[in-house]
Coordinates of N, CA and C in Angstrom, one line a residue:
X2 N 4.3 -11.5 -22.8 CA 3.7 -11.0 -24.0 C 4.2 -9.6 -24.3
X3 N 4.6 -9.3 -25.5 CA 5.1 -7.9 -25.8 C 4.2 -7.4 -27.0
X4 N 3.7 -6.2 -26.8 CA 2.9 -5.6 -27.8 C 3.4 -4.2 -28.1
X5 N 3.0 -3.7 -29.3 CA 3.4 -2.3 -29.7 C 2.5 -1.3 -29.0
X6 N 2.9 -0.1 -29.0 CA 2.1 1.0 -28.4 C 0.7 1.0 -29.1
X7 N 0.7 0.9 -30.4 CA -0.6 1.0 -31.2 C -1.5 -0.2 -30.7
X8 N -0.9 -1.4 -30.6 CA -1.7 -2.6 -30.2 C -2.2 -2.4 -28.8
X9 N -1.4 -1.8 -27.9 CA -1.8 -1.6 -26.5 C -3.0 -0.6 -26.5
X10 N -2.9 0.4 -27.3 CA -4.1 1.4 -27.3 C -5.3 0.7 -27.7
X11 N -5.2 -0.2 -28.7 CA -6.4 -0.9 -29.3 C -6.9 -1.9 -28.3
X12 N -6.1 -2.6 -27.6 CA -6.5 -3.7 -26.8 C -6.2 -3.5 -25.3
X13 N -6.3 -2.3 -24.8 CA -5.9 -2.0 -23.4 C -6.7 -2.9 -22.4
X14 N -8.0 -2.9 -22.6 CA -8.8 -3.7 -21.6 C -8.4 -5.2 -21.6
X15 N -8.1 -5.8 -22.7 CA -7.7 -7.2 -22.8 C -6.4 -7.3 -22.1
X16 N -5.5 -6.4 -22.4 CA -4.1 -6.5 -21.8 C -4.2 -6.3 -20.3
X17 N -5.1 -5.5 -19.8 CA -5.2 -5.4 -18.3 C -5.7 -6.7 -17.7
X18 N -6.7 -7.3 -18.4 CA -7.2 -8.6 -17.9 C -6.1 -9.6 -17.9
X19 N -5.2 -9.6 -18.9 CA -4.1 -10.6 -19.0 C -3.2 -10.4 -17.8
X20 N -2.9 -9.1 -17.5 CA -2.0 -8.8 -16.4 C -2.6 -9.2 -15.1
X21 N -3.9 -9.0 -14.9 CA -4.5 -9.4 -13.7 C -4.5 -10.9 -13.5
X22 N -4.5 -11.6 -14.6 CA -4.4 -13.1 -14.6 C -3.0 -13.6 -14.4
X23 N -2.0 -12.7 -14.3 CA -0.6 -13.1 -14.1 C 0.3 -13.1 -15.3
X24 N -0.2 -12.7 -16.4 CA 0.6 -12.6 -17.6 C 1.5 -11.4 -17.6
X25 N 2.7 -11.5 -18.0 CA 3.6 -10.3 -18.1 C 3.3 -9.6 -19.4
X26 N 2.9 -8.3 -19.3 CA 2.5 -7.6 -20.5 C 3.5 -6.4 -20.7
X27 N 4.3 -6.4 -21.7 CA 5.3 -5.4 -22.0 C 4.9 -4.6 -23.2
X28 N 4.9 -3.3 -23.1 CA 4.6 -2.4 -24.2 C 5.9 -1.9 -24.8
X29 N 6.0 -2.0 -26.2 CA 7.3 -1.6 -26.8 C 7.1 -0.5 -27.9
X30 N 8.1 0.3 -28.0 CA 8.1 1.3 -29.1 C 9.0 0.7 -30.1
X31 N 8.3 0.2 -31.2 CA 9.1 -0.6 -32.2 C 9.4 -1.9 -31.5
X32 N 10.7 -2.2 -31.4 CA 11.1 -3.4 -30.7 C 11.7 -3.2 -29.3
X33 N 11.7 -1.9 -28.9 CA 12.3 -1.6 -27.6 C 11.3 -1.5 -26.5
X34 N 11.4 -2.4 -25.5 CA 10.4 -2.3 -24.4 C 10.5 -1.0 -23.7
X35 N 9.4 -0.4 -23.4 CA 9.4 0.9 -22.7 C 8.5 0.9 -21.5
X36 N 7.5 0.0 -21.4 CA 6.6 0.0 -20.2 C 6.1 -1.4 -20.0
X37 N 5.6 -1.6 -18.7 CA 5.1 -2.9 -18.4 C 3.7 -2.7 -17.7
X38 N 2.7 -3.5 -18.0 CA 1.5 -3.5 -17.3 C 1.5 -4.6 -16.2
X39 N 1.3 -4.1 -15.0 CA 1.3 -5.1 -13.9 C 0.1 -4.8 -13.0
X40 N -0.5 -5.9 -12.4 CA -1.6 -5.7 -11.5 C -1.2 -5.1 -10.2
X41 N -2.1 -4.3 -9.6 CA -1.9 -3.8 -8.2 C -2.5 -4.8 -7.3
X42 N -1.7 -5.2 -6.3 CA -2.3 -6.2 -5.3 C -3.5 -5.6 -4.6
X43 N -4.6 -6.3 -4.5 CA -5.8 -5.9 -3.9 C -5.8 -6.5 -2.4
X44 N -5.9 -5.6 -1.5 CA -6.0 -6.0 -0.1 C -7.3 -5.4 0.5
X45 N -7.8 -6.2 1.4 CA -9.1 -5.7 2.0 C -8.8 -5.1 3.4
X46 N -9.4 -4.0 3.7 CA -9.3 -3.4 5.0 C -10.2 -4.1 6.0
X47 N -9.7 -4.5 7.1 CA -10.5 -5.3 8.0 C -10.5 -4.5 9.4
X48 N -11.7 -4.2 9.8 CA -11.8 -3.5 11.1 C -11.7 -4.6 12.2
X49 N -11.0 -4.2 13.2 CA -10.8 -5.2 14.3 C -9.7 -6.2 14.1
X50 N -8.8 -5.9 13.2 CA -7.7 -6.8 12.8 C -6.9 -7.4 14.0
X51 N -6.7 -6.5 15.0 CA -5.9 -6.9 16.2 C -6.8 -7.2 17.4
X52 N -8.1 -7.3 17.2 CA -9.0 -7.6 18.3 C -8.5 -8.9 19.0
X53 N -8.5 -9.0 20.3 CA -8.1 -10.1 21.1 C -6.6 -10.5 20.9
X54 N -5.8 -9.6 20.2 CA -4.4 -9.9 20.1 C -3.6 -8.9 20.9
X55 N -4.2 -7.8 21.3 CA -3.6 -6.7 22.1 C -4.1 -6.8 23.5
X56 N -3.2 -6.8 24.4 CA -3.7 -6.8 25.8 C -4.3 -5.5 26.2
X57 N -5.4 -5.5 26.9 CA -6.0 -4.3 27.4 C -5.2 -3.7 28.5
X58 N -5.5 -2.5 28.9 CA -4.8 -1.9 30.0 C -3.6 -1.2 29.7
X59 N -3.5 -0.7 28.4 CA -2.3 0.1 28.0 C -2.3 1.4 28.7
X60 N -1.4 2.3 28.4 CA -1.4 3.6 29.0 C -2.6 4.5 28.8
X61 N -3.0 5.2 29.8 CA -4.1 6.2 29.7 C -3.5 7.5 29.2
X62 N -3.7 7.9 28.0 CA -3.1 9.1 27.4 C -3.8 10.3 27.9
X63 N -4.9 10.2 28.6 CA -5.5 11.4 29.2 C -5.2 11.7 30.6
X64 N -4.5 10.8 31.2 CA -4.0 10.9 32.6 C -2.9 11.9 32.7
X65 N -2.9 12.7 33.7 CA -1.8 13.7 33.9 C -0.5 13.0 34.1
X66 N 0.6 13.7 33.6 CA 1.9 13.1 33.8 C 2.5 13.6 35.2
X67 N 3.4 12.8 35.7 CA 4.1 13.2 36.9 C 5.0 14.4 36.5
X68 N 5.2 15.3 37.5 CA 6.0 16.6 37.3 C 7.4 16.3 36.7
X69 N 8.1 15.3 37.2 CA 9.4 15.0 36.7 C 9.4 14.5 35.3
X70 N 8.4 13.7 35.0 CA 8.3 13.2 33.6 C 7.9 14.3 32.6
X71 N 7.0 15.2 33.1 CA 6.6 16.3 32.3 C 7.8 17.3 32.0
X72 N 8.6 17.4 33.0 CA 9.9 18.2 32.9 C 10.8 17.7 31.8
X73 N 10.9 16.3 31.7 CA 11.8 15.7 30.7 C 11.2 16.0 29.3
X74 N 9.9 16.0 29.1 CA 9.3 16.3 27.9 C 9.5 17.8 27.5
X75 N 9.5 18.6 28.5 CA 9.6 20.1 28.2 C 11.1 20.5 28.2
X76 N 12.0 19.6 28.4 CA 13.5 19.9 28.3 C 14.0 20.5 29.6
X77 N 13.3 20.3 30.7 CA 13.8 20.9 31.9 C 14.5 19.8 32.7
X78 N 15.5 20.1 33.5 CA 16.2 19.1 34.3 C 15.6 19.0 35.6

């Protein structure tokens, strides 16, 4: 569906609903298309998304590093 800028201003809510329903909405200046109204995909944030999928027992980031490993991080040979 293509509408003029004036029609888009008048019917913006309806055009947004059409776009959400999958309709392609193009706004034109005269007969030249200049913009498109598209829906933004809605995703839900889920806590615990990787629960039971990641093995426990990963590295302990609070444990002290070995001296030679610490030297590598600090650029010492």
